[in-house]
Amino acid sequence: MHGSAKDLVFAIYYPVLAAIGVPANLAVIVILSRGRCGLSRCITYYLMSMAVTDFLVVIAVVILNRIVGIYFSVSFLFITPMCSLSFTVGYAIIDCSVWLTVAFTFDRFMAICCQKLKIKYCTEKTAAWVIGIVSMLTCLKNVFWYFIFEPLHIIDSIPWFCRIKLIFYTSPAWTTYDWIRRILTPCLPFFLILLLNVLTVRHILVANRARRRLRAHSNGETQSDPEMEKRRKSIVLLFCISSSFLLLYLLLLINFLYVRIAKFNYFSGSNFNESNYILEEAGFMLQLLSSCVNPFIYAGTQRKFREELKNGVKYPLRLIDFF
C-alpha cells in the first residue's frame, strides 16, 4: 500500500469520523441531560460521562491532531509545547473514556450479580465519585507524556513538531512507565470488561434457570416474567457497549502484544508497507471509531432514547412551520 493510498484513506476516514462523532455525541449529551430516557440516575451519569469523553476524543484527537496534521502542514499546534500538550491531553481523554467504560461495566455487574451491594454502590453519588476519581487518575497518569517529547526542528529559535526523546528508549524508568501505561490501557481494561461480562452472563443464566423453575412450580406453567423483562434492557445495553469496546480494541491489544513479543520499536515511525505499522494504524483507527459507536447503540437498544432523538430532529421543522 503506497503513500498516496495511505494519505487518501486517512484524508477520508478522519473527517467522516469527525462529521459523525461530533453531532452524535452532542445529541447523546443533550438527550441524557434531559433525563427522559427511563434510565436510572446512576446509569445516566455514566453514559453522560462516556459521551462527554467521546466527544472530547473526537475534538482533541481526531480533529486537532489527525485532521489538522493531514490538511495543515504548518500550524501553531505544531510548535513543540503545543504538540506535546496535544498528545498529553489526547492520551488522557482516551484513557478516561476507556476506564469510564470499565466503571460502567462494573456498576452493571454489581447491579445484576451483587444484589446486597447494589443498594449501596449503584447510586448517583457513587457514580459521581467514581467518574471524578477516574478522570483525575487518568490525567495524573498521562501528565508524564508532556516530558517525553523534544523538538524535531528549531527554526528562528522556535521549536517545531514533536519526537520521542532518545532517553525514552534507554532509561529503565521510562521503559517501566511505558509498560505500566500500556498495561493500564488497553490491556487491563480489555480483560476486566471481558471477565465482568463472562461473570455477568454466568449469573444471568443461573438466575434465569432458577426463576423459571420457581415460576413453573408456583404457577404450573411458564409465564412471562416482568422482572426479567425489566432487567433485559439494561443487560442488552451493557452487552452492546462492552462488546463494541472489546471488538474495537482487540486489534490494538494484538498490536501491542505483537510489537512487544517481536521487539519492534513502537515509535520508530516505520514504513507503511511494514505489517507492524499497518497493524498499528488500523488499531488506532478502530480505537478512535469507538468514540462514535455508543450513540448508535443507545438509539438501537433504548426506545425512549429513539423517541427523544426523533423529537429533537422534528423540533427545527416545527419552528419552521411556526414561522
PDB file of C-alpha atoms in Angstrom, residues 133-316:
ATOM      1  CA  ILE A 133     -11.668   9.766  40.586  1.00  0.00           C
ATOM      2  CA  VAL A 134     -11.260   8.079  37.188  1.00  0.00           C
ATOM      3  CA  SER A 135     -10.894  11.466  35.475  1.00  0.00           C
ATOM      4  CA  MET A 136      -8.312  12.660  37.995  1.00  0.00           C
ATOM      5  CA  LEU A 137      -6.222   9.462  37.933  1.00  0.00           C
ATOM      6  CA  THR A 138      -6.130   9.247  34.136  1.00  0.00           C
ATOM      7  CA  CYS A 139      -4.939  12.868  33.960  1.00  0.00           C
ATOM      8  CA  LEU A 140      -2.198  12.181  36.537  1.00  0.00           C
ATOM      9  CA  LYS A 141      -1.138   9.022  34.704  1.00  0.00           C
ATOM     10  CA  ASN A 142      -0.688  10.823  31.389  1.00  0.00           C
ATOM     11  CA  VAL A 143       0.889  14.087  32.585  1.00  0.00           C
ATOM     12  CA  PHE A 144       4.319  12.465  32.122  1.00  0.00           C
ATOM     13  CA  TRP A 145       3.683  12.336  28.380  1.00  0.00           C
ATOM     14  CA  TYR A 146       4.394  16.056  28.176  1.00  0.00           C
ATOM     15  CA  PHE A 147       8.051  15.461  29.114  1.00  0.00           C
ATOM     16  CA  ILE A 148       8.669  12.633  26.622  1.00  0.00           C
ATOM     17  CA  PHE A 149       8.926  14.850  23.554  1.00  0.00           C
ATOM     18  CA  GLU A 150      11.606  17.144  22.154  1.00  0.00           C
ATOM     19  CA  PRO A 151      11.635  19.459  19.087  1.00  0.00           C
ATOM     20  CA  LEU A 152      12.151  17.896  15.690  1.00  0.00           C
ATOM     21  CA  HIS A 153      13.317  21.240  14.221  1.00  0.00           C
ATOM     22  CA  ILE A 154      14.244  24.651  15.625  1.00  0.00           C
ATOM     23  CA  ILE A 155      13.508  27.460  13.164  1.00  0.00           C
ATOM     24  CA  ASP A 156      14.176  31.064  14.144  1.00  0.00           C
ATOM     25  CA  SER A 157      14.537  29.977  17.766  1.00  0.00           C
ATOM     26  CA  ILE A 158      11.067  28.388  17.678  1.00  0.00           C
ATOM     27  CA  PRO A 159      10.838  24.625  18.402  1.00  0.00           C
ATOM     28  CA  TRP A 160       8.673  22.788  15.869  1.00  0.00           C
ATOM     29  CA  PHE A 161       6.997  19.358  15.915  1.00  0.00           C
ATOM     30  CA  CYS A 162       7.499  16.525  18.400  1.00  0.00           C
ATOM     31  CA  ARG A 163       9.657  13.459  18.506  1.00  0.00           C
ATOM     32  CA  ILE A 164      10.291  10.961  21.269  1.00  0.00           C
ATOM     33  CA  LYS A 165      13.454  11.636  23.260  1.00  0.00           C
ATOM     34  CA  LEU A 166      16.169   9.004  22.890  1.00  0.00           C
ATOM     35  CA  ILE A 167      16.258   8.545  26.680  1.00  0.00           C
ATOM     36  CA  PHE A 168      12.705   7.175  26.464  1.00  0.00           C
ATOM     37  CA  TYR A 169      14.093   4.021  24.832  1.00  0.00           C
ATOM     38  CA  THR A 170      17.178   3.650  27.042  1.00  0.00           C
ATOM     39  CA  SER A 171      16.066   4.741  30.519  1.00  0.00           C
ATOM     40  CA  PRO A 172      14.743   1.950  32.799  1.00  0.00           C
ATOM     41  CA  ALA A 173      12.387   4.475  34.426  1.00  0.00           C
ATOM     42  CA  TRP A 174      10.786   5.468  31.111  1.00  0.00           C
ATOM     43  CA  THR A 175      10.654   1.835  29.988  1.00  0.00           C
ATOM     44  CA  THR A 176       8.838   0.917  33.197  1.00  0.00           C
ATOM     45  CA  TYR A 177       6.440   3.820  32.753  1.00  0.00           C
ATOM     46  CA  ASP A 178       5.720   2.757  29.166  1.00  0.00           C
ATOM     47  CA  TRP A 179       4.975  -0.820  30.261  1.00  0.00           C
ATOM     48  CA  ILE A 180       2.699   0.358  33.094  1.00  0.00           C
ATOM     49  CA  ARG A 181       0.931   2.798  30.766  1.00  0.00           C
ATOM     50  CA  ARG A 182       0.226   0.139  28.149  1.00  0.00           C
ATOM     51  CA  ILE A 183      -0.832  -2.460  30.700  1.00  0.00           C
ATOM     52  CA  LEU A 184      -3.281   0.025  32.238  1.00  0.00           C
ATOM     53  CA  THR A 185      -4.602   0.906  28.759  1.00  0.00           C
ATOM     54  CA  PRO A 186      -5.659  -1.118  26.853  1.00  0.00           C
ATOM     55  CA  CYS A 187      -4.626  -4.495  28.356  1.00  0.00           C
ATOM     56  CA  LEU A 188      -6.163  -4.357  31.846  1.00  0.00           C
ATOM     57  CA  PRO A 189      -9.470  -2.690  30.790  1.00  0.00           C
ATOM     58  CA  PHE A 190      -9.902  -5.211  27.973  1.00  0.00           C
ATOM     59  CA  PHE A 191      -9.532  -8.228  30.248  1.00  0.00           C
ATOM     60  CA  LEU A 192     -11.558  -6.628  33.084  1.00  0.00           C
ATOM     61  CA  ILE A 193     -14.509  -5.942  30.788  1.00  0.00           C
ATOM     62  CA  LEU A 194     -14.242  -9.440  29.317  1.00  0.00           C
ATOM     63  CA  LEU A 195     -14.124 -11.008  32.791  1.00  0.00           C
ATOM     64  CA  LEU A 196     -17.023  -8.932  34.152  1.00  0.00           C
ATOM     65  CA  ASN A 197     -19.176  -9.818  31.164  1.00  0.00           C
ATOM     66  CA  VAL A 198     -18.402 -13.530  31.483  1.00  0.00           C
ATOM     67  CA  LEU A 199     -19.340 -13.431  35.185  1.00  0.00           C
ATOM     68  CA  THR A 200     -22.487 -11.443  34.412  1.00  0.00           C
ATOM     69  CA  VAL A 201     -23.602 -13.888  31.709  1.00  0.00           C
ATOM     70  CA  ARG A 202     -22.956 -16.811  34.031  1.00  0.00           C
ATOM     71  CA  HIS A 203     -25.017 -15.198  36.798  1.00  0.00           C
ATOM     72  CA  ILE A 204     -27.880 -14.383  34.405  1.00  0.00           C
ATOM     73  CA  LEU A 205     -28.041 -17.952  33.073  1.00  0.00           C
ATOM     74  CA  VAL A 206     -28.107 -19.428  36.582  1.00  0.00           C
ATOM     75  CA  ALA A 207     -30.689 -16.888  37.807  1.00  0.00           C
ATOM     76  CA  ASN A 208     -32.918 -17.405  34.764  1.00  0.00           C
ATOM     77  CA  ARG A 209     -32.984 -21.172  35.242  1.00  0.00           C
ATOM     78  CA  ALA A 210     -33.812 -20.753  38.929  1.00  0.00           C
ATOM     79  CA  ARG A 211     -36.601 -18.233  38.250  1.00  0.00           C
ATOM     80  CA  ARG A 212     -38.124 -20.395  35.509  1.00  0.00           C
ATOM     81  CA  ARG A 213     -38.201 -23.431  37.814  1.00  0.00           C
ATOM     82  CA  LEU A 214     -39.701 -21.356  40.630  1.00  0.00           C
ATOM     83  CA  ARG A 215     -42.387 -19.782  38.440  1.00  0.00           C
ATOM     84  CA  ALA A 216     -43.247 -23.100  36.775  1.00  0.00           C
ATOM     85  CA  HIS A 217     -43.602 -24.712  40.207  1.00  0.00           C
ATOM     86  CA  SER A 218     -45.716 -21.840  41.550  1.00  0.00           C
ATOM     87  CA  ASN A 219     -47.977 -21.309  38.525  1.00  0.00           C
ATOM     88  CA  GLY A 220     -47.948 -24.731  36.960  1.00  0.00           C
ATOM     89  CA  GLU A 221     -46.680 -23.275  33.685  1.00  0.00           C
ATOM     90  CA  THR A 222     -44.060 -20.906  32.369  1.00  0.00           C
ATOM     91  CA  GLN A 223     -45.319 -17.337  32.077  1.00  0.00           C
ATOM     92  CA  SER A 224     -43.758 -14.050  31.118  1.00  0.00           C
ATOM     93  CA  ASP A 225     -41.545 -12.625  33.838  1.00  0.00           C
ATOM     94  CA  PRO A 226     -41.998  -8.833  34.284  1.00  0.00           C
ATOM     95  CA  GLU A 227     -38.862  -8.593  36.450  1.00  0.00           C
ATOM     96  CA  MET A 228     -36.646 -10.247  33.840  1.00  0.00           C
ATOM     97  CA  GLU A 229     -38.205  -8.150  31.100  1.00  0.00           C
ATOM     98  CA  LYS A 230     -37.421  -5.007  33.103  1.00  0.00           C
ATOM     99  CA  ARG A 231     -33.770  -6.024  33.510  1.00  0.00           C
ATOM    100  CA  ARG A 232     -33.400  -7.128  29.911  1.00  0.00           C
ATOM    101  CA  LYS A 233     -32.984  -3.607  28.516  1.00  0.00           C
ATOM    102  CA  SER A 234     -30.209  -2.800  30.984  1.00  0.00           C
ATOM    103  CA  ILE A 235     -28.470  -6.093  30.187  1.00  0.00           C
ATOM    104  CA  VAL A 236     -28.722  -5.554  26.417  1.00  0.00           C
ATOM    105  CA  LEU A 237     -27.294  -2.029  26.784  1.00  0.00           C
ATOM    106  CA  LEU A 238     -24.399  -3.345  28.883  1.00  0.00           C
ATOM    107  CA  PHE A 239     -23.508  -6.149  26.486  1.00  0.00           C
ATOM    108  CA  CYS A 240     -23.719  -3.928  23.402  1.00  0.00           C
ATOM    109  CA  ILE A 241     -21.397  -1.292  24.898  1.00  0.00           C
ATOM    110  CA  SER A 242     -18.966  -3.903  26.236  1.00  0.00           C
ATOM    111  CA  SER A 243     -18.958  -5.950  23.025  1.00  0.00           C
ATOM    112  CA  SER A 244     -18.261  -2.924  20.827  1.00  0.00           C
ATOM    113  CA  PHE A 245     -15.392  -1.924  23.126  1.00  0.00           C
ATOM    114  CA  LEU A 246     -13.862  -5.415  23.031  1.00  0.00           C
ATOM    115  CA  LEU A 247     -14.150  -5.682  19.246  1.00  0.00           C
ATOM    116  CA  LEU A 248     -12.762  -2.216  18.512  1.00  0.00           C
ATOM    117  CA  TYR A 249      -9.875  -2.535  20.985  1.00  0.00           C
ATOM    118  CA  LEU A 250      -8.961  -6.115  20.082  1.00  0.00           C
ATOM    119  CA  LEU A 251      -6.658  -5.120  17.215  1.00  0.00           C
ATOM    120  CA  LEU A 252      -4.905  -2.524  19.394  1.00  0.00           C
ATOM    121  CA  LEU A 253      -4.288  -5.185  22.033  1.00  0.00           C
ATOM    122  CA  ILE A 254      -2.990  -7.660  19.437  1.00  0.00           C
ATOM    123  CA  ASN A 255      -0.740  -4.954  18.043  1.00  0.00           C
ATOM    124  CA  PHE A 256       0.737  -4.205  21.479  1.00  0.00           C
ATOM    125  CA  LEU A 257       1.415  -7.883  22.201  1.00  0.00           C
ATOM    126  CA  TYR A 258       2.849  -8.426  18.715  1.00  0.00           C
ATOM    127  CA  VAL A 259       5.130  -5.400  18.944  1.00  0.00           C
ATOM    128  CA  ARG A 260       6.417  -6.375  22.385  1.00  0.00           C
ATOM    129  CA  ILE A 261       6.937 -10.035  21.536  1.00  0.00           C
ATOM    130  CA  ALA A 262       8.598  -9.242  18.198  1.00  0.00           C
ATOM    131  CA  LYS A 263      10.573  -6.436  19.898  1.00  0.00           C
ATOM    132  CA  PHE A 264       9.780  -3.816  17.285  1.00  0.00           C
ATOM    133  CA  ASN A 265      10.416  -0.181  18.100  1.00  0.00           C
ATOM    134  CA  TYR A 266       6.949   1.103  18.812  1.00  0.00           C
ATOM    135  CA  PHE A 267       7.735   4.717  17.974  1.00  0.00           C
ATOM    136  CA  SER A 268      10.153   4.073  15.168  1.00  0.00           C
ATOM    137  CA  GLY A 269       7.932   5.637  12.519  1.00  0.00           C
ATOM    138  CA  SER A 270       8.301   2.554  10.376  1.00  0.00           C
ATOM    139  CA  ASN A 271       7.324   2.448   6.724  1.00  0.00           C
ATOM    140  CA  PHE A 272       3.633   1.996   5.982  1.00  0.00           C
ATOM    141  CA  ASN A 273       4.379  -1.130   3.947  1.00  0.00           C
ATOM    142  CA  GLU A 274       5.584  -2.914   7.064  1.00  0.00           C
ATOM    143  CA  SER A 275       2.969  -5.168   8.590  1.00  0.00           C
ATOM    144  CA  ASN A 276       3.506  -3.879  12.141  1.00  0.00           C
ATOM    145  CA  TYR A 277       2.871  -0.285  11.051  1.00  0.00           C
ATOM    146  CA  ILE A 278      -0.286  -1.235   9.165  1.00  0.00           C
ATOM    147  CA  LEU A 279      -1.474  -3.142  12.236  1.00  0.00           C
ATOM    148  CA  GLU A 280      -0.702  -0.153  14.448  1.00  0.00           C
ATOM    149  CA  GLU A 281      -2.549   2.374  12.288  1.00  0.00           C
ATOM    150  CA  ALA A 282      -5.568   0.082  11.862  1.00  0.00           C
ATOM    151  CA  GLY A 283      -5.670  -0.345  15.645  1.00  0.00           C
ATOM    152  CA  PHE A 284      -5.619   3.429  16.178  1.00  0.00           C
ATOM    153  CA  MET A 285      -8.381   3.914  13.602  1.00  0.00           C
ATOM    154  CA  LEU A 286     -10.636   1.363  15.297  1.00  0.00           C
ATOM    155  CA  GLN A 287      -9.812   2.817  18.715  1.00  0.00           C
ATOM    156  CA  LEU A 288     -10.985   6.255  17.580  1.00  0.00           C
ATOM    157  CA  LEU A 289     -14.037   4.715  15.916  1.00  0.00           C
ATOM    158  CA  SER A 290     -15.134   3.534  19.371  1.00  0.00           C
ATOM    159  CA  SER A 291     -15.775   7.181  20.285  1.00  0.00           C
ATOM    160  CA  CYS A 292     -18.624   7.294  17.740  1.00  0.00           C
ATOM    161  CA  VAL A 293     -20.327   3.929  18.305  1.00  0.00           C
ATOM    162  CA  ASN A 294     -22.192   4.379  21.609  1.00  0.00           C
ATOM    163  CA  PRO A 295     -24.795   6.881  20.279  1.00  0.00           C
ATOM    164  CA  PHE A 296     -25.910   4.288  17.729  1.00  0.00           C
ATOM    165  CA  ILE A 297     -26.059   1.631  20.449  1.00  0.00           C
ATOM    166  CA  TYR A 298     -28.343   3.847  22.543  1.00  0.00           C
ATOM    167  CA  ALA A 299     -30.574   4.523  19.541  1.00  0.00           C
ATOM    168  CA  GLY A 300     -30.738   0.823  18.696  1.00  0.00           C
ATOM    169  CA  THR A 301     -31.438  -0.514  22.190  1.00  0.00           C
ATOM    170  CA  GLN A 302     -33.384   2.233  24.009  1.00  0.00           C
ATOM    171  CA  ARG A 303     -36.904   3.047  22.769  1.00  0.00           C
ATOM    172  CA  LYS A 304     -37.257   6.258  24.808  1.00  0.00           C
ATOM    173  CA  PHE A 305     -33.880   7.449  23.562  1.00  0.00           C
ATOM    174  CA  ARG A 306     -35.115   6.996  19.981  1.00  0.00           C
ATOM    175  CA  GLU A 307     -38.256   8.948  20.792  1.00  0.00           C
ATOM    176  CA  GLU A 308     -36.244  11.828  22.254  1.00  0.00           C
ATOM    177  CA  LEU A 309     -33.972  11.777  19.216  1.00  0.00           C
ATOM    178  CA  LYS A 310     -36.953  11.916  16.856  1.00  0.00           C
ATOM    179  CA  ASN A 311     -38.433  14.814  18.823  1.00  0.00           C
ATOM    180  CA  GLY A 312     -35.115  16.635  18.599  1.00  0.00           C
ATOM    181  CA  VAL A 313     -34.989  16.168  14.835  1.00  0.00           C
ATOM    182  CA  LYS A 314     -38.604  17.310  14.436  1.00  0.00           C
ATOM    183  CA  TYR A 315     -38.169  20.399  16.633  1.00  0.00           C
ATOM    184  CA  PRO A 316     -36.464  22.608  13.974  1.00  0.00           C
TER     185      PRO A 316
END
